[in-house]
Short mmCIF file of C-alpha atoms in Angstrom, two decimals:
data_model
loop_
_atom_site.label_atom_id
_atom_site.label_comp_id
_atom_site.label_asym_id
_atom_site.label_seq_id
_atom_site.Cartn_x
_atom_site.Cartn_y
_atom_site.Cartn_z
CA MET A 1 102.90 70.99 109.88
CA LEU A 2 100.26 68.46 109.34
CA LEU A 3 97.62 70.14 107.26
CA PRO A 4 93.91 69.59 107.88
CA ILE A 5 92.14 67.23 105.38
CA LEU A 6 88.45 68.09 104.93
CA PHE A 7 87.91 65.64 102.00
CA GLU A 8 89.37 62.50 100.43
CA ASP A 9 89.28 59.41 98.28
CA ASP A 10 91.21 57.41 95.80
CA ASP A 11 91.72 60.34 93.62
CA TYR A 12 90.97 63.32 95.45
CA ILE A 13 92.08 65.04 98.73
CA ALA A 14 91.19 68.93 100.27
CA ILE A 15 92.51 70.61 102.69
CA ASN A 16 91.85 73.75 104.86
CA LYS A 17 94.98 76.01 103.97
CA PRO A 18 96.25 77.61 106.82
CA SER A 19 96.37 81.97 105.70
CA GLY A 20 100.10 82.32 104.87
CA LEU A 21 100.77 79.31 103.23
CA LEU A 22 101.78 79.07 99.69
CA VAL A 23 100.15 76.76 97.36
CA HIS A 24 103.24 75.42 95.33
CA LYS A 25 106.69 76.77 94.89
CA THR A 26 106.52 80.16 92.74
CA LYS A 27 109.41 83.08 92.50
CA ILE A 28 106.83 85.66 94.21
CA ALA A 29 108.13 84.10 97.70
CA LYS A 30 110.97 86.19 99.37
CA ASP A 31 110.89 84.08 102.26
CA ASP A 32 114.36 82.04 103.03
CA ASN A 33 112.42 78.98 103.30
CA PRO A 34 108.90 79.12 102.18
CA GLN A 35 106.55 76.16 102.72
CA PHE A 36 104.37 74.94 100.01
CA ALA A 37 100.99 73.25 100.43
CA LEU A 38 102.30 70.59 97.37
CA GLN A 39 105.35 69.52 99.24
CA LEU A 40 103.56 69.43 102.92
CA LEU A 41 100.44 67.18 101.38
CA ARG A 42 102.81 64.79 99.27
CA ASP A 43 104.78 64.20 102.40
CA GLN A 44 101.90 63.60 104.76
CA ILE A 45 100.09 61.20 102.98
CA GLY A 46 102.75 59.82 100.97
CA GLN A 47 102.04 60.26 97.63
CA LYS A 48 102.46 62.92 94.62
CA VAL A 49 99.22 64.93 94.75
CA TYR A 50 98.09 67.66 91.89
CA PRO A 51 96.80 71.16 92.86
CA LEU A 52 93.26 71.89 90.93
CA HIS A 53 93.24 75.45 91.77
CA ARG A 54 95.08 78.59 93.82
CA ILE A 55 94.27 80.59 96.77
CA ASP A 56 95.88 83.48 97.75
CA ARG A 57 98.62 83.00 100.05
CA PRO A 58 96.82 85.06 102.88
CA THR A 59 93.87 83.41 102.58
CA SER A 60 92.70 79.99 104.40
CA GLY A 61 90.07 78.27 103.46
CA VAL A 62 89.39 74.87 101.29
CA LEU A 63 92.04 73.19 98.84
CA LEU A 64 91.51 70.99 96.36
CA PHE A 65 94.20 68.25 95.35
CA SER A 66 93.75 65.14 92.85
CA LYS A 67 96.23 62.05 93.44
CA SER A 68 96.72 61.71 89.73
CA ALA A 69 97.40 63.46 86.79
CA ALA A 70 94.18 61.47 84.94
CA ALA A 71 92.27 62.81 87.44
CA ALA A 72 93.03 66.13 87.81
CA THR A 73 92.21 66.50 83.63
CA LEU A 74 88.99 64.87 84.39
CA PHE A 75 88.32 67.98 86.80
CA GLN A 76 89.63 70.68 84.67
CA SER A 77 86.56 70.68 82.42
CA GLN A 78 84.19 71.87 85.40
CA PHE A 79 86.58 75.09 85.97
CA THR A 80 86.55 75.81 82.22
CA ALA A 81 82.45 75.30 82.38
CA LYS A 82 82.39 77.74 85.61
CA GLU A 83 80.81 74.42 87.14
CA ILE A 84 82.97 74.69 90.87
CA GLU A 85 80.96 76.71 93.21
CA LYS A 86 83.40 78.28 95.34
CA SER A 87 81.80 80.30 98.41
CA TYR A 88 84.45 82.52 100.50
CA LEU A 89 83.38 84.85 103.27
CA ALA A 90 85.31 88.13 104.41
CA VAL A 91 85.45 90.77 106.68
CA VAL A 92 85.37 94.01 105.30
CA ARG A 93 85.25 97.72 106.19
CA GLY A 94 82.48 100.03 106.18
CA TYR A 95 78.66 98.70 105.69
CA MET A 96 78.12 96.94 102.15
CA PRO A 97 75.91 99.16 99.55
CA ALA A 98 73.05 96.39 99.44
CA ASP A 99 72.80 92.99 100.98
CA HIS A 100 73.06 91.39 98.14
CA ALA A 101 74.54 92.12 94.38
CA VAL A 102 76.98 91.24 92.08
CA ILE A 103 79.94 93.51 91.13
CA ASP A 104 80.45 93.60 87.49
CA HIS A 105 84.01 95.79 86.94
CA PRO A 106 86.67 94.27 84.71
CA LEU A 107 90.15 93.73 85.74
CA LYS A 108 93.20 93.76 84.04
CA LYS A 109 94.91 90.02 83.77
CA GLU A 110 97.60 89.46 86.17
CA LEU A 111 97.25 92.84 87.71
CA ILE A 112 98.79 94.59 84.49
CA GLY A 113 97.38 93.41 81.12
CA ASP A 114 94.39 93.65 79.48
CA LEU A 115 91.29 93.82 80.98
CA GLN A 116 88.93 91.14 81.09
CA GLU A 117 85.60 90.24 82.51
CA ALA A 118 85.11 90.00 86.48
CA LYS A 119 82.23 89.54 88.26
CA THR A 120 82.17 89.09 92.02
CA GLU A 121 78.73 88.26 93.73
CA TYR A 122 78.18 89.34 97.59
CA TRP A 123 75.43 88.70 100.02
CA LYS A 124 75.59 90.65 103.53
CA LEU A 125 75.44 88.03 106.34
CA ALA A 126 76.64 90.73 109.66
CA GLU A 127 77.03 94.06 110.48
CA VAL A 128 78.45 95.73 113.43
CA GLU A 129 79.41 99.18 114.50
CA ILE A 130 82.45 99.58 117.62
CA PRO A 131 83.13 102.16 119.52
CA MET A 132 86.44 102.61 118.63
CA ALA A 133 87.57 105.01 116.25
CA SER A 134 90.01 103.30 113.10
CA SER A 135 90.05 107.10 111.57
CA SER A 136 89.99 110.56 112.60
CA LYS A 137 86.98 111.38 111.13
CA TYR A 138 84.92 109.25 113.23
CA PRO A 139 84.39 108.46 116.03
CA SER A 140 83.01 104.78 115.59
CA SER A 141 83.79 102.06 112.82
CA ARG A 142 81.76 99.99 110.98
CA TYR A 143 82.77 96.38 109.65
CA SER A 144 80.14 93.70 107.71
CA LEU A 145 80.97 90.11 107.58
CA ILE A 146 80.00 89.07 103.99
CA ARG A 147 79.52 85.82 101.93
CA LEU A 148 81.35 86.30 98.31
CA TYR A 149 81.36 83.93 95.29
CA PRO A 150 83.15 84.72 92.14
CA HIS A 151 81.56 84.30 88.89
CA THR A 152 85.30 84.62 87.07
CA GLY A 153 88.65 83.55 88.71
CA ARG A 154 90.47 86.39 87.88
CA MET A 155 93.98 87.08 89.91
CA HIS A 156 93.22 89.09 93.33
CA GLN A 157 89.56 88.92 92.00
CA LEU A 158 87.43 89.21 95.54
CA ARG A 159 90.12 91.83 97.37
CA ARG A 160 90.42 93.55 94.17
CA HIS A 161 87.01 93.65 93.75
CA MET A 162 86.16 95.23 97.44
CA ALA A 163 88.89 97.43 97.38
CA HIS A 164 86.95 98.84 93.99
CA SER A 165 83.76 99.49 95.73
CA ARG A 166 86.16 100.69 98.83
CA ASN A 167 84.63 98.08 101.31
CA TYR A 168 88.03 96.71 102.30
CA ILE A 169 88.97 93.26 103.28
CA ILE A 170 90.32 93.69 106.71
CA GLY A 171 94.31 91.98 106.97
CA ASP A 172 94.76 93.34 103.28
CA THR A 173 98.26 94.55 102.49
CA THR A 174 98.12 94.43 98.98
CA HIS A 175 94.77 96.06 97.57
CA GLY A 176 93.42 96.81 101.39
CA GLN A 177 93.52 100.56 103.54
CA ASN A 178 96.68 100.84 105.29
CA LYS A 179 94.84 102.38 108.43
CA GLN A 180 92.84 99.26 109.06
CA ASN A 181 94.97 97.03 109.05
CA THR A 182 96.93 98.82 111.33
CA PHE A 183 94.08 99.46 113.52
CA PHE A 184 93.31 95.33 113.54
CA ARG A 185 97.23 95.29 114.45
CA GLU A 186 96.97 97.65 117.44
CA ASN A 187 93.87 97.00 118.95
CA PHE A 188 93.05 92.56 117.96
CA ASP A 189 96.26 91.74 117.49
CA MET A 190 95.46 90.43 114.19
CA ASN A 191 98.19 90.45 111.22
CA ASN A 192 95.97 87.78 109.03
CA LEU A 193 93.79 88.60 105.84
CA LEU A 194 90.25 88.19 107.00
CA LEU A 195 88.97 86.09 103.75
CA HIS A 196 88.08 82.72 104.18
CA ALA A 197 87.48 79.80 101.28
CA CYS A 198 84.06 78.70 103.29
CA LYS A 199 83.20 76.55 100.59
CA LEU A 200 83.46 74.30 97.50
CA GLY A 201 81.02 72.56 95.72
CA PHE A 202 81.36 70.07 92.72
CA ILE A 203 79.86 67.17 90.78
CA HIS A 204 82.97 64.11 90.86
CA PRO A 205 84.48 63.04 87.24
CA LEU A 206 83.92 59.41 88.10
CA ASN A 207 80.98 58.45 90.67
CA GLN A 208 79.16 61.68 89.69
CA GLY A 209 78.15 61.69 92.73
CA LYS A 210 77.83 65.79 94.49
CA VAL A 211 80.76 66.32 96.97
CA GLU A 212 80.64 69.91 99.55
CA ILE A 213 83.26 70.65 101.06
CA ASN A 214 83.02 73.20 103.88
CA ALA A 215 86.51 74.52 106.09
CA PRO A 216 86.05 75.51 109.44
CA LEU A 217 86.99 79.39 110.31
CA PRO A 218 91.18 79.39 111.55
CA PRO A 219 91.50 81.14 114.63
CA HIS A 220 92.00 83.94 113.57
CA PHE A 221 88.97 84.72 112.23
CA SER A 222 87.10 83.21 114.46
CA THR A 223 88.48 85.74 117.44
CA ILE A 224 87.12 89.04 115.49
CA MET A 225 83.55 87.38 114.98
CA GLU A 226 83.67 87.06 118.52
CA ALA A 227 85.11 90.18 119.07
CA PHE A 228 82.54 91.62 116.56
CA GLY A 229 79.23 89.50 118.22
CA TRP A 230 78.72 87.52 115.23
CA ASP A 231 77.59 83.65 115.50
CA MET A 232 78.39 81.74 112.31
CA GLU A 233 75.07 79.00 114.03
CA GLY A 234 73.16 82.40 113.63
CA ILE A 235 73.89 83.71 109.93
#
């Protein structure tokens, strides 16, 4: 597997991580021979790399690495100071309650620990009502395309916050709604999470220039966009 490279210089490199690919080796992987972005990228460019952040296995999009431990250390202060700009796109169940709002809802650390502050800002980009029933309660189904910005970095934060508002992210098998996931599998042959890390912005630690990295949508996301009549150029 060749990973799509979105950005590269002497110190940092970013890829468009496919949905289903782990960032690095972990005990949670139940596959017999799981693949890891860290190892694949190392082999692809022929040098050691260091992941600077994580995105969930089913999430696609921008994933940034450094090419040295020193470069990684220089970058970490931006994460600590919350200076990294991370934007996500998601398709969710139903219409959003507002065009723009902040979900301020504490979440348990690592899903089981003490409650921690958690804030997610969202913007509604598009919505649709399709003449297909995903529930026995209604003859049609409603969905929204939203942009998400996590102000904090809790485990599964975006997925858990959308579940809290009952606007479940489509394809989320952990925090989502099974009937919606089944509906998309049966009607759109869609088995992926519709959550994509579309943009990462930061100040380069060495040259102090602004870097903005954008990740094109994966095919499974584009398929749903087309089916719902959503055009990214008009959003």
